[in-house]
Amino acid sequence: VKFGQDVATWLRCSLVGKIAYINQPLVIYHKDGLSSTSRRFDRRQEPYPVILLKQLLRDHAIPVESYPYAVDYIARSSVKTSKARFRAGEPIRALFPLWNCLRSRTYWNKIFPLVLTEFFPSIKKALLK
């Protein structure tokens, strides 16, 4: 796994016990350009946490109260993957991650403008003016 192993670890921990979020900086994260895993990760690939979450949803291993959060995480990540594929000149392949957004009403309003502006550049140009 090249990207997302930290999120996947926290996800697995949340399935066996309670975890909490503390909105305080408790660590210092150093990120230099040469060793950053995010530079080596191809954003057109589906991240591992999304693959894991989709599997857990299929297996009904996600608690009911966490289901909307899992769906939203998958949708948010899928929009990013789709955008990366559009930027790479892969418009048909860019559509596949967007299917993951259909479960999340929050992301419905992001799907259609993205697809319209990528497939019809004249709309994109008009919006940017």
PDB file of C-alpha atoms in Angstrom:
ATOM      1  CA  VAL A   1       0.000   0.000   0.000  1.00  0.00           C
ATOM      2  CA  LYS A   2       1.602   3.232  -1.153  1.00  0.00           C
ATOM      3  CA  PHE A   3      -0.986   5.691   0.102  1.00  0.00           C
ATOM      4  CA  GLY A   4      -3.639   5.750   2.810  1.00  0.00           C
ATOM      5  CA  GLN A   5      -2.310   3.127   5.197  1.00  0.00           C
ATOM      6  CA  ASP A   6      -2.735   5.505   8.158  1.00  0.00           C
ATOM      7  CA  VAL A   7      -6.423   6.060   7.389  1.00  0.00           C
ATOM      8  CA  ALA A   8      -6.931   2.331   6.863  1.00  0.00           C
ATOM      9  CA  THR A   9      -5.312   1.615  10.239  1.00  0.00           C
ATOM     10  CA  TRP A  10      -7.627   4.059  12.037  1.00  0.00           C
ATOM     11  CA  LEU A  11     -10.577   2.582  10.193  1.00  0.00           C
ATOM     12  CA  ARG A  12      -9.706  -0.913  11.371  1.00  0.00           C
ATOM     13  CA  CYS A  13      -9.189   0.344  14.946  1.00  0.00           C
ATOM     14  CA  SER A  14     -12.630   1.966  14.887  1.00  0.00           C
ATOM     15  CA  LEU A  15     -14.212  -1.391  14.052  1.00  0.00           C
ATOM     16  CA  VAL A  16     -12.882  -3.060  17.210  1.00  0.00           C
ATOM     17  CA  GLY A  17     -13.144  -0.206  19.709  1.00  0.00           C
ATOM     18  CA  LYS A  18     -14.083   3.383  20.244  1.00  0.00           C
ATOM     19  CA  ILE A  19     -11.834   6.147  19.010  1.00  0.00           C
ATOM     20  CA  ALA A  20     -12.191   9.899  19.382  1.00  0.00           C
ATOM     21  CA  TYR A  21     -11.081  12.918  17.425  1.00  0.00           C
ATOM     22  CA  ILE A  22      -9.210  15.659  19.264  1.00  0.00           C
ATOM     23  CA  ASN A  23      -9.007  18.942  17.397  1.00  0.00           C
ATOM     24  CA  GLN A  24      -5.559  19.844  18.731  1.00  0.00           C
ATOM     25  CA  PRO A  25      -2.160  19.522  17.109  1.00  0.00           C
ATOM     26  CA  LEU A  26      -0.396  16.802  19.093  1.00  0.00           C
ATOM     27  CA  VAL A  27       2.395  15.959  16.662  1.00  0.00           C
ATOM     28  CA  ILE A  28       4.627  17.731  14.193  1.00  0.00           C
ATOM     29  CA  TYR A  29       4.441  16.333  10.688  1.00  0.00           C
ATOM     30  CA  HIS A  30       7.463  16.972   8.494  1.00  0.00           C
ATOM     31  CA  LYS A  31       6.826  16.717   4.811  1.00  0.00           C
ATOM     32  CA  ASP A  32       9.701  17.208   2.443  1.00  0.00           C
ATOM     33  CA  GLY A  33       9.280  17.001  -1.288  1.00  0.00           C
ATOM     34  CA  LEU A  34      11.684  14.157  -1.937  1.00  0.00           C
ATOM     35  CA  SER A  35      10.361  11.551   0.468  1.00  0.00           C
ATOM     36  CA  SER A  36       6.676  12.406   0.372  1.00  0.00           C
ATOM     37  CA  THR A  37       4.560   9.383  -0.479  1.00  0.00           C
ATOM     38  CA  SER A  38       1.912  11.647  -1.935  1.00  0.00           C
ATOM     39  CA  ARG A  39       4.302  12.576  -4.744  1.00  0.00           C
ATOM     40  CA  ARG A  40       4.832   8.936  -5.636  1.00  0.00           C
ATOM     41  CA  PHE A  41       1.163   8.048  -5.464  1.00  0.00           C
ATOM     42  CA  ASP A  42      -0.761   8.217  -8.717  1.00  0.00           C
ATOM     43  CA  ARG A  43      -3.921  10.150  -7.828  1.00  0.00           C
ATOM     44  CA  ARG A  44      -5.736   8.396 -10.690  1.00  0.00           C
ATOM     45  CA  GLN A  45      -5.698   5.176  -8.640  1.00  0.00           C
ATOM     46  CA  GLU A  46      -8.376   4.423  -6.100  1.00  0.00           C
ATOM     47  CA  PRO A  47      -6.831   4.943  -2.640  1.00  0.00           C
ATOM     48  CA  TYR A  48      -6.567   1.929  -0.348  1.00  0.00           C
ATOM     49  CA  PRO A  49      -8.927   3.315   2.340  1.00  0.00           C
ATOM     50  CA  VAL A  50     -11.656   3.570  -0.305  1.00  0.00           C
ATOM     51  CA  ILE A  51     -11.057  -0.007  -1.436  1.00  0.00           C
ATOM     52  CA  LEU A  52     -11.180  -1.156   2.195  1.00  0.00           C
ATOM     53  CA  LEU A  53     -14.329   0.832   3.000  1.00  0.00           C
ATOM     54  CA  LYS A  54     -16.140  -0.489  -0.065  1.00  0.00           C
ATOM     55  CA  GLN A  55     -15.272  -4.039   0.977  1.00  0.00           C
ATOM     56  CA  LEU A  56     -16.437  -3.413   4.549  1.00  0.00           C
ATOM     57  CA  LEU A  57     -19.715  -1.966   3.257  1.00  0.00           C
ATOM     58  CA  ARG A  58     -20.238  -5.010   1.024  1.00  0.00           C
ATOM     59  CA  ASP A  59     -19.585  -7.273   4.017  1.00  0.00           C
ATOM     60  CA  HIS A  60     -21.934  -5.208   6.239  1.00  0.00           C
ATOM     61  CA  ALA A  61     -19.027  -4.721   8.661  1.00  0.00           C
ATOM     62  CA  ILE A  62     -19.605  -0.978   9.119  1.00  0.00           C
ATOM     63  CA  PRO A  63     -21.841  -0.036  12.066  1.00  0.00           C
ATOM     64  CA  VAL A  64     -25.143   1.479  10.956  1.00  0.00           C
ATOM     65  CA  GLU A  65     -24.391   4.811  12.631  1.00  0.00           C
ATOM     66  CA  SER A  66     -21.094   5.063  10.700  1.00  0.00           C
ATOM     67  CA  TYR A  67     -22.564   4.186   7.301  1.00  0.00           C
ATOM     68  CA  PRO A  68     -23.178   7.817   6.164  1.00  0.00           C
ATOM     69  CA  TYR A  69     -19.623   8.796   7.087  1.00  0.00           C
ATOM     70  CA  ALA A  70     -18.178   5.866   5.147  1.00  0.00           C
ATOM     71  CA  VAL A  71     -20.282   6.697   2.098  1.00  0.00           C
ATOM     72  CA  ASP A  72     -19.264  10.365   2.244  1.00  0.00           C
ATOM     73  CA  TYR A  73     -15.577   9.484   2.591  1.00  0.00           C
ATOM     74  CA  ILE A  74     -15.802   7.221  -0.457  1.00  0.00           C
ATOM     75  CA  ALA A  75     -17.643   9.901  -2.440  1.00  0.00           C
ATOM     76  CA  ARG A  76     -15.203  12.686  -1.521  1.00  0.00           C
ATOM     77  CA  SER A  77     -12.238  10.534  -2.482  1.00  0.00           C
ATOM     78  CA  SER A  78     -13.935   9.383  -5.684  1.00  0.00           C
ATOM     79  CA  VAL A  79     -14.447  12.987  -6.836  1.00  0.00           C
ATOM     80  CA  LYS A  80     -10.704  13.588  -6.367  1.00  0.00           C
ATOM     81  CA  THR A  81      -9.845  10.421  -8.294  1.00  0.00           C
ATOM     82  CA  SER A  82     -12.224  11.408 -11.080  1.00  0.00           C
ATOM     83  CA  LYS A  83     -10.738  14.910 -11.338  1.00  0.00           C
ATOM     84  CA  ALA A  84      -7.228  13.439 -11.574  1.00  0.00           C
ATOM     85  CA  ARG A  85      -8.350  11.140 -14.383  1.00  0.00           C
ATOM     86  CA  PHE A  86      -9.985  14.024 -16.268  1.00  0.00           C
ATOM     87  CA  ARG A  87      -6.764  16.060 -15.908  1.00  0.00           C
ATOM     88  CA  ALA A  88      -4.785  13.091 -17.231  1.00  0.00           C
ATOM     89  CA  GLY A  89      -6.944  12.989 -20.359  1.00  0.00           C
ATOM     90  CA  GLU A  90      -8.896   9.859 -19.370  1.00  0.00           C
ATOM     91  CA  PRO A  91     -12.512  11.091 -19.543  1.00  0.00           C
ATOM     92  CA  ILE A  92     -14.226   7.702 -19.832  1.00  0.00           C
ATOM     93  CA  ARG A  93     -12.128   6.199 -17.035  1.00  0.00           C
ATOM     94  CA  ALA A  94     -12.903   9.314 -14.950  1.00  0.00           C
ATOM     95  CA  LEU A  95     -16.600   8.423 -14.915  1.00  0.00           C
ATOM     96  CA  PHE A  96     -16.183   5.136 -13.046  1.00  0.00           C
ATOM     97  CA  PRO A  97     -15.299   6.595  -9.606  1.00  0.00           C
ATOM     98  CA  LEU A  98     -18.307   8.896  -9.829  1.00  0.00           C
ATOM     99  CA  TRP A  99     -20.632   5.897  -9.438  1.00  0.00           C
ATOM    100  CA  ASN A 100     -19.419   5.799  -5.832  1.00  0.00           C
ATOM    101  CA  CYS A 101     -20.940   9.249  -5.320  1.00  0.00           C
ATOM    102  CA  LEU A 102     -24.494   8.209  -6.109  1.00  0.00           C
ATOM    103  CA  ARG A 103     -25.055   6.884  -2.571  1.00  0.00           C
ATOM    104  CA  SER A 104     -24.119  10.245  -1.069  1.00  0.00           C
ATOM    105  CA  ARG A 105     -26.621  13.027  -1.702  1.00  0.00           C
ATOM    106  CA  THR A 106     -24.021  15.508  -0.496  1.00  0.00           C
ATOM    107  CA  TYR A 107     -21.945  14.786  -3.601  1.00  0.00           C
ATOM    108  CA  TRP A 108     -24.711  14.678  -6.215  1.00  0.00           C
ATOM    109  CA  ASN A 109     -24.299  18.408  -6.765  1.00  0.00           C
ATOM    110  CA  LYS A 110     -20.571  17.917  -7.448  1.00  0.00           C
ATOM    111  CA  ILE A 111     -20.914  15.124 -10.002  1.00  0.00           C
ATOM    112  CA  PHE A 112     -22.989  16.805 -12.694  1.00  0.00           C
ATOM    113  CA  PRO A 113     -21.060  20.102 -12.937  1.00  0.00           C
ATOM    114  CA  LEU A 114     -17.786  18.157 -13.038  1.00  0.00           C
ATOM    115  CA  VAL A 115     -18.949  15.900 -15.854  1.00  0.00           C
ATOM    116  CA  LEU A 116     -20.576  18.736 -17.797  1.00  0.00           C
ATOM    117  CA  THR A 117     -17.543  20.992 -17.639  1.00  0.00           C
ATOM    118  CA  GLU A 118     -15.120  18.215 -18.549  1.00  0.00           C
ATOM    119  CA  PHE A 119     -17.114  16.853 -21.486  1.00  0.00           C
ATOM    120  CA  PHE A 120     -18.241  20.240 -22.737  1.00  0.00           C
ATOM    121  CA  PRO A 121     -15.259  22.624 -22.492  1.00  0.00           C
ATOM    122  CA  SER A 122     -17.361  25.540 -23.760  1.00  0.00           C
ATOM    123  CA  ILE A 123     -19.383  25.383 -20.522  1.00  0.00           C
ATOM    124  CA  LYS A 124     -16.162  25.422 -18.516  1.00  0.00           C
ATOM    125  CA  LYS A 125     -14.902  28.471 -20.419  1.00  0.00           C
ATOM    126  CA  ALA A 126     -18.204  30.294 -19.865  1.00  0.00           C
ATOM    127  CA  LEU A 127     -18.080  29.597 -16.125  1.00  0.00           C
ATOM    128  CA  LEU A 128     -14.515  30.814 -15.806  1.00  0.00           C
ATOM    129  CA  LYS A 129     -15.285  34.201 -17.417  1.00  0.00           C
TER     130      LYS A 129
END
